[in-house]
Each structure stands twice: as structure tokens, then as C-alpha cells.
Amino acid sequence: MKSTLLIAAGLALFTTVAGAQQRVHLPITNQDWLKPFPAFKIVGNLYYVGTYDLGCYLISTRDGLILINSGAPGSYPLIKANIESLGFKLTDIKLITSTHGHWDHVGDIAALQKASGGARVLMNERDADVLESGGNIDWRNPKGRGIIYDPIHVDRRLKDGDKITLGETQLTVHFSPGHTKGATSFTLPVKDGARTYNVLIANMPGINAGVHLLGSPGYPNMAQDFAYTIADLKKYSPDIWVSSHAGQFNLHQVYKPGDPYNPARFGDLAAYKAKVEGYDQAYHKQLAEEQAKTE
Ligand SMILES: [Zn+2]
């Protein structure tokens, strides 16, 4: 009886709090998001801890761990297993951030933050509200589409050029808007023996299906933002580069589980330039098509 009452009270609370913002379950159709992929060392203190397709990065410092991206809702057990397989503990995660506020990169930040016992969440100021709403409200869904992941409290809202420092590691925040308003790339120097590598964690300027560069009332300057990001990413000549999705940095072409440690496999500068060029061409093709329709 007592437990029935408690459940009833809990349901009533949920309905009241949630109101119009009901929790909705979005099915994941891309099986590569869900497939496990073993963690491995990219270079120095930088590790890949994501799934087969969802790029998640762990940086180990003398003062604890920085995690970039969580995967989608439900990725938590895979990311946890990957972090632990490297000999690290979730309770050593001190900072969590993300390359952009879409559910396939932030969906389990809340779970990882909870498991860490108090990691601070840092997010681009332009995507922070999306995370705090649990993915309910973004520019495509100004009235809300329902909460699609556990809402995340953002402890620090990042500005372009900000530094994220933990132990001996310092990341620089670079706004890469367009894919979302607050898409973000990070650069960091990584030491490995006598050499220091300039690492770029790039958020590639991909245009999602169904998104219009022109005439999107929730994001009127999107086309300019994409142009800015493409021009900015063209300026980089990283020693090592990775990205938000495995396919965006050719992960499965250059690395197979069990391959020996070799940072150079992620250092193909011509491949980086070609990748950015491909996004540039796709952007200009879509822009021209949209402009032709409106003329
Ligand atoms: Zn995305």
C-alpha cells in the first residue's frame, strides 16, 4: 500500500514537473552508434573511448581526466567499459565537454557526470541551453520536442578562445558553428616523448538532412556560420586530427583494433584538407540549389 502511494506520488510529480515537456524516446536507427569499439591510445595522454561511430575522447592529466563527448543515450555502459579498460576510473573525470549539442554526443553526459561524483560540465555558450533542456528545445524545435536525454547542468559556458585547463593539459576552444549554433573544435598540444603534437579535435561542418541554410527562422545566420567554420578549419595544419564521428576522420580506414600504437596514422594532413574541402563543396552545392529555388 505504502509503495503504491509512493509510486502514485512520483507519477504525479513527474507529470507536474514535466508538463508539456514530456520525456520522449527517440529510437536510434544508426547501428554504428551502438556498436562497441575498443578504447585505444591516439597520442600521448589522448585516448579514443567512443563507440564504433561516436567519437568520444579522454585526456589523462596529473589532476584527473577530461572527457569530450558521451555518445548517445544508452552509450554509457560502452564508454564506462572503454575508460576502465584503459585503467582509468570514472571517479577521476573532473571535466566533461562536447563538440556539439546533438543527442549523439551529449546524450549520456548526465550519467557520466553522476558516475564521476561531480565532474564539471563545460559547454559552448550557444549550445548550453539545449543541454540544460535535455534536448527539448533547440533552434529546430523552439516550442520543444520533448526531453530526449537527462538534462545537464552546465557549470561553465564557453566562449570562443577560452582555455580549458586541467593539470598539465590546456585545450583552446574554437567555435565551429553551423552544424549547431554552438558546435566547437578544440586544439591542444600533446607531449609524447621528446615530441609535442598539435592536436585538433574538429567538429566538421556537416549539414544535417532536412536543414535549410537559407530561411531557417530559428537560425537566420546559419549560412554565414558555416562559411566562417569552413574558412576557419582550412587555416589549421594539425599534426593529429580527429572528429565527432569516426567516418569524419577515417578512423576505420586508418586503424583496426589491436593495431600497434602509432600517432602518425591520425596525422594525414592531405586527408584532413580533403575532408574540409568536401564539406566546403557540399555547402556550396546546397547553397546554390537553395538560392536557385528562391530566385
Ligand atoms: Zn550533430
XYZ file of C-alpha atoms and ligand atoms in Angstrom:
296
model
C 0.000 0.000 0.000
C 2.718 2.360 1.066
C 4.744 1.675 -2.076
C 1.688 2.136 -4.303
C 1.135 5.550 -2.753
C 4.770 6.475 -3.270
C 4.595 5.448 -6.928
C 1.402 7.467 -7.375
C 3.043 10.482 -5.758
C 6.069 10.045 -8.002
C 3.954 9.900 -11.136
C 2.033 12.994 -10.111
C 5.305 14.842 -9.520
C 6.653 13.774 -12.904
C 3.525 14.968 -14.689
C 3.593 18.303 -12.860
C 7.274 18.957 -13.406
C 7.359 17.716 -16.964
C 4.135 19.394 -18.047
C 4.363 19.970 -21.774
C 7.972 18.765 -21.765
C 7.277 15.054 -21.730
C 10.111 12.625 -21.949
C 10.221 11.102 -25.408
C 12.178 8.091 -26.539
C 13.906 8.656 -29.875
C 14.876 5.324 -31.411
C 18.473 5.071 -32.616
C 18.495 3.846 -36.201
C 22.240 4.035 -36.886
C 23.596 0.742 -35.546
C 27.172 2.063 -35.757
C 26.344 4.437 -32.911
C 25.506 1.484 -30.664
C 28.310 -0.894 -31.652
C 31.144 -1.196 -29.149
C 34.667 -0.322 -30.236
C 37.709 -0.956 -28.041
C 39.401 2.071 -26.480
C 42.923 2.897 -27.627
C 45.659 5.461 -27.282
C 45.708 8.088 -30.058
C 48.758 10.031 -28.918
C 50.409 10.755 -25.566
C 47.680 11.330 -22.988
C 44.813 11.374 -25.534
C 42.629 8.276 -25.924
C 39.671 7.186 -28.042
C 36.866 5.911 -25.778
C 33.869 6.220 -28.122
C 31.670 3.679 -29.855
C 32.188 2.358 -33.403
C 30.995 5.681 -34.829
C 30.575 8.184 -31.990
C 33.877 9.900 -31.242
C 34.485 10.312 -27.512
C 37.888 11.410 -26.233
C 39.616 11.038 -22.896
C 42.588 13.139 -21.828
C 44.521 11.977 -18.798
C 46.310 14.629 -16.737
C 48.090 14.604 -13.389
C 44.971 16.226 -11.882
C 42.403 13.867 -13.391
C 40.557 13.204 -16.619
C 38.865 15.368 -19.233
C 36.099 13.696 -21.260
C 34.937 15.086 -24.592
C 31.536 13.694 -25.686
C 29.424 10.974 -24.076
C 27.851 9.209 -27.028
C 24.066 8.849 -27.369
C 21.516 7.991 -24.672
C 22.429 4.405 -23.747
C 26.130 4.713 -24.682
C 27.095 4.980 -21.006
C 27.986 1.282 -20.424
C 30.223 1.245 -23.530
C 32.029 4.465 -22.610
C 32.432 3.309 -18.999
C 33.877 -0.049 -20.109
C 36.258 1.712 -22.502
C 37.519 4.152 -19.856
C 38.024 1.311 -17.364
C 39.747 -0.891 -19.976
C 42.492 1.754 -20.129
C 42.943 1.524 -16.358
C 41.168 4.782 -15.532
C 38.297 5.342 -13.109
C 35.112 7.285 -13.804
C 35.607 8.995 -10.448
C 38.771 10.596 -11.849
C 36.774 12.510 -14.503
C 36.966 16.183 -13.493
C 35.751 17.963 -16.629
C 33.248 16.979 -19.332
C 32.683 18.918 -22.532
C 31.366 18.237 -26.029
C 31.884 19.068 -29.691
C 28.205 19.993 -30.143
C 24.805 19.800 -28.549
C 23.233 16.962 -30.508
C 21.960 13.924 -28.621
C 24.503 11.526 -30.162
C 27.329 13.428 -28.433
C 25.767 14.624 -25.169
C 23.016 12.051 -24.511
C 24.776 10.349 -21.608
C 26.735 13.276 -20.149
C 24.338 13.334 -17.187
C 25.029 9.648 -16.432
C 28.796 10.095 -16.735
C 28.717 13.262 -14.648
C 26.791 11.401 -11.944
C 29.167 8.425 -12.036
C 32.166 10.757 -11.796
C 30.883 12.078 -8.486
C 30.928 15.735 -9.514
C 32.742 16.444 -12.752
C 32.091 19.977 -14.024
C 30.328 20.293 -17.367
C 31.685 22.896 -19.789
C 29.758 23.710 -22.945
C 29.779 26.285 -25.725
C 27.557 29.140 -24.521
C 25.425 28.830 -27.682
C 24.529 25.160 -27.084
C 24.386 25.214 -23.272
C 20.629 25.849 -23.056
C 19.954 22.870 -25.338
C 21.787 20.595 -22.877
C 20.001 22.125 -19.887
C 16.635 21.399 -21.550
C 17.562 17.749 -22.122
C 17.487 18.315 -25.881
C 13.889 19.505 -25.636
C 14.443 22.952 -27.092
C 16.792 23.871 -29.915
C 16.520 26.146 -32.957
C 14.659 23.480 -34.922
C 12.220 22.887 -32.062
C 11.597 26.272 -30.415
C 8.425 25.029 -28.707
C 10.049 21.821 -27.538
C 10.001 18.289 -28.876
C 10.137 16.536 -25.515
C 13.091 15.710 -23.304
C 15.299 13.241 -25.171
C 18.107 12.782 -22.613
C 18.665 13.562 -18.947
C 19.005 17.363 -18.640
C 22.564 18.514 -17.962
C 23.537 21.366 -15.689
C 26.234 23.400 -17.441
C 28.778 24.709 -14.931
C 30.747 26.845 -17.366
C 29.576 28.396 -20.640
C 32.489 28.505 -23.055
C 33.364 31.463 -25.240
C 35.456 31.421 -28.408
C 39.147 31.346 -27.496
C 38.565 30.168 -23.935
C 41.095 27.848 -22.335
C 40.210 24.643 -20.523
C 42.978 23.715 -18.134
C 43.497 20.599 -16.033
C 46.890 19.535 -14.728
C 49.494 19.957 -17.458
C 46.903 19.968 -20.260
C 45.341 23.037 -21.831
C 42.701 22.979 -24.551
C 41.768 26.015 -26.627
C 38.104 26.406 -27.552
C 37.332 27.269 -31.188
C 33.760 27.991 -32.188
C 32.801 25.979 -35.299
C 29.150 26.982 -35.700
C 26.719 25.884 -38.390
C 26.127 22.197 -37.662
C 24.724 23.560 -34.400
C 24.904 27.137 -33.186
C 27.475 26.091 -30.588
C 29.494 23.452 -32.426
C 33.058 23.515 -31.123
C 36.513 22.360 -32.118
C 39.382 22.043 -29.677
C 43.133 22.313 -30.116
C 45.718 21.107 -27.649
C 49.423 20.386 -27.568
C 50.100 16.752 -26.619
C 53.523 15.600 -25.500
C 54.795 12.187 -26.477
C 58.394 11.592 -25.550
C 60.521 14.378 -26.994
C 57.866 15.466 -29.464
C 54.873 17.762 -28.977
C 51.974 17.234 -31.361
C 49.449 19.928 -32.242
C 46.162 18.056 -31.960
C 42.867 19.201 -33.460
C 39.558 17.732 -32.353
C 37.466 19.136 -35.190
C 33.719 19.486 -35.400
C 33.203 19.089 -39.124
C 30.721 21.465 -40.816
C 28.196 18.861 -41.974
C 24.643 19.908 -42.871
C 22.059 17.528 -41.453
C 19.339 16.124 -43.710
C 16.341 18.429 -43.925
C 18.220 21.534 -42.766
C 17.909 24.646 -44.935
C 20.873 27.001 -44.996
C 18.616 29.895 -46.009
C 15.321 30.864 -44.458
C 15.548 28.893 -41.217
C 13.819 31.285 -38.793
C 15.415 29.663 -35.734
C 18.903 30.099 -37.184
C 18.876 33.031 -39.629
C 22.679 33.387 -39.954
C 23.377 29.686 -40.451
C 24.888 30.035 -43.937
C 27.341 32.678 -42.684
C 28.233 30.464 -39.718
C 29.038 27.507 -41.988
C 31.159 29.763 -44.211
C 33.037 31.021 -41.157
C 33.703 27.494 -39.895
C 34.848 26.163 -43.273
C 37.276 29.082 -43.641
C 38.498 28.614 -40.069
C 39.079 24.858 -40.387
C 41.031 25.475 -43.595
C 43.553 27.501 -41.586
C 44.646 24.550 -39.448
C 47.551 22.256 -40.196
C 47.277 19.809 -37.307
C 49.864 17.111 -36.587
C 46.999 14.887 -35.417
C 43.290 15.335 -36.151
C 40.143 13.527 -35.065
C 36.458 14.417 -35.128
C 32.966 13.868 -33.705
C 32.185 10.818 -35.867
C 34.569 8.016 -36.841
C 33.775 8.459 -40.538
C 34.727 12.126 -40.366
C 38.373 11.275 -39.665
C 38.563 7.921 -41.494
C 39.016 6.025 -38.220
C 38.175 2.599 -39.627
C 40.395 3.085 -42.658
C 43.492 4.026 -40.665
C 43.081 1.909 -37.525
C 41.903 -1.605 -36.685
C 41.568 -2.859 -33.105
C 44.887 -4.302 -31.971
C 46.993 -2.226 -34.377
C 50.225 -1.006 -32.748
C 50.471 2.473 -31.238
C 51.274 4.928 -33.998
C 50.143 8.551 -33.686
C 51.133 9.211 -37.323
C 48.111 7.241 -38.560
C 45.962 10.183 -37.416
C 48.282 12.763 -38.956
C 47.428 12.628 -42.652
C 47.262 16.362 -43.396
C 46.239 15.871 -47.040
C 43.307 13.738 -45.857
C 42.323 16.496 -43.410
C 42.436 19.154 -46.127
C 40.439 16.893 -48.484
C 37.828 16.284 -45.798
C 37.293 20.000 -45.148
C 37.239 20.634 -48.910
C 34.481 18.004 -49.239
C 32.349 19.822 -46.656
C 33.062 23.111 -48.421
C 31.834 21.701 -51.740
C 28.709 20.164 -50.185
C 27.952 23.506 -48.540
C 28.321 25.493 -51.769
C 26.295 22.940 -53.739
C 23.382 23.120 -51.290
C 23.634 26.905 -51.046
C 23.462 27.252 -54.843
C 20.452 24.904 -55.012
C 18.627 26.857 -52.312
C 19.432 30.184 -53.956
C 18.172 28.890 -57.323
C 14.854 27.934 -55.701
C 14.328 31.332 -54.115
C 15.106 33.311 -57.291
Zn 25.289 16.538 -34.889
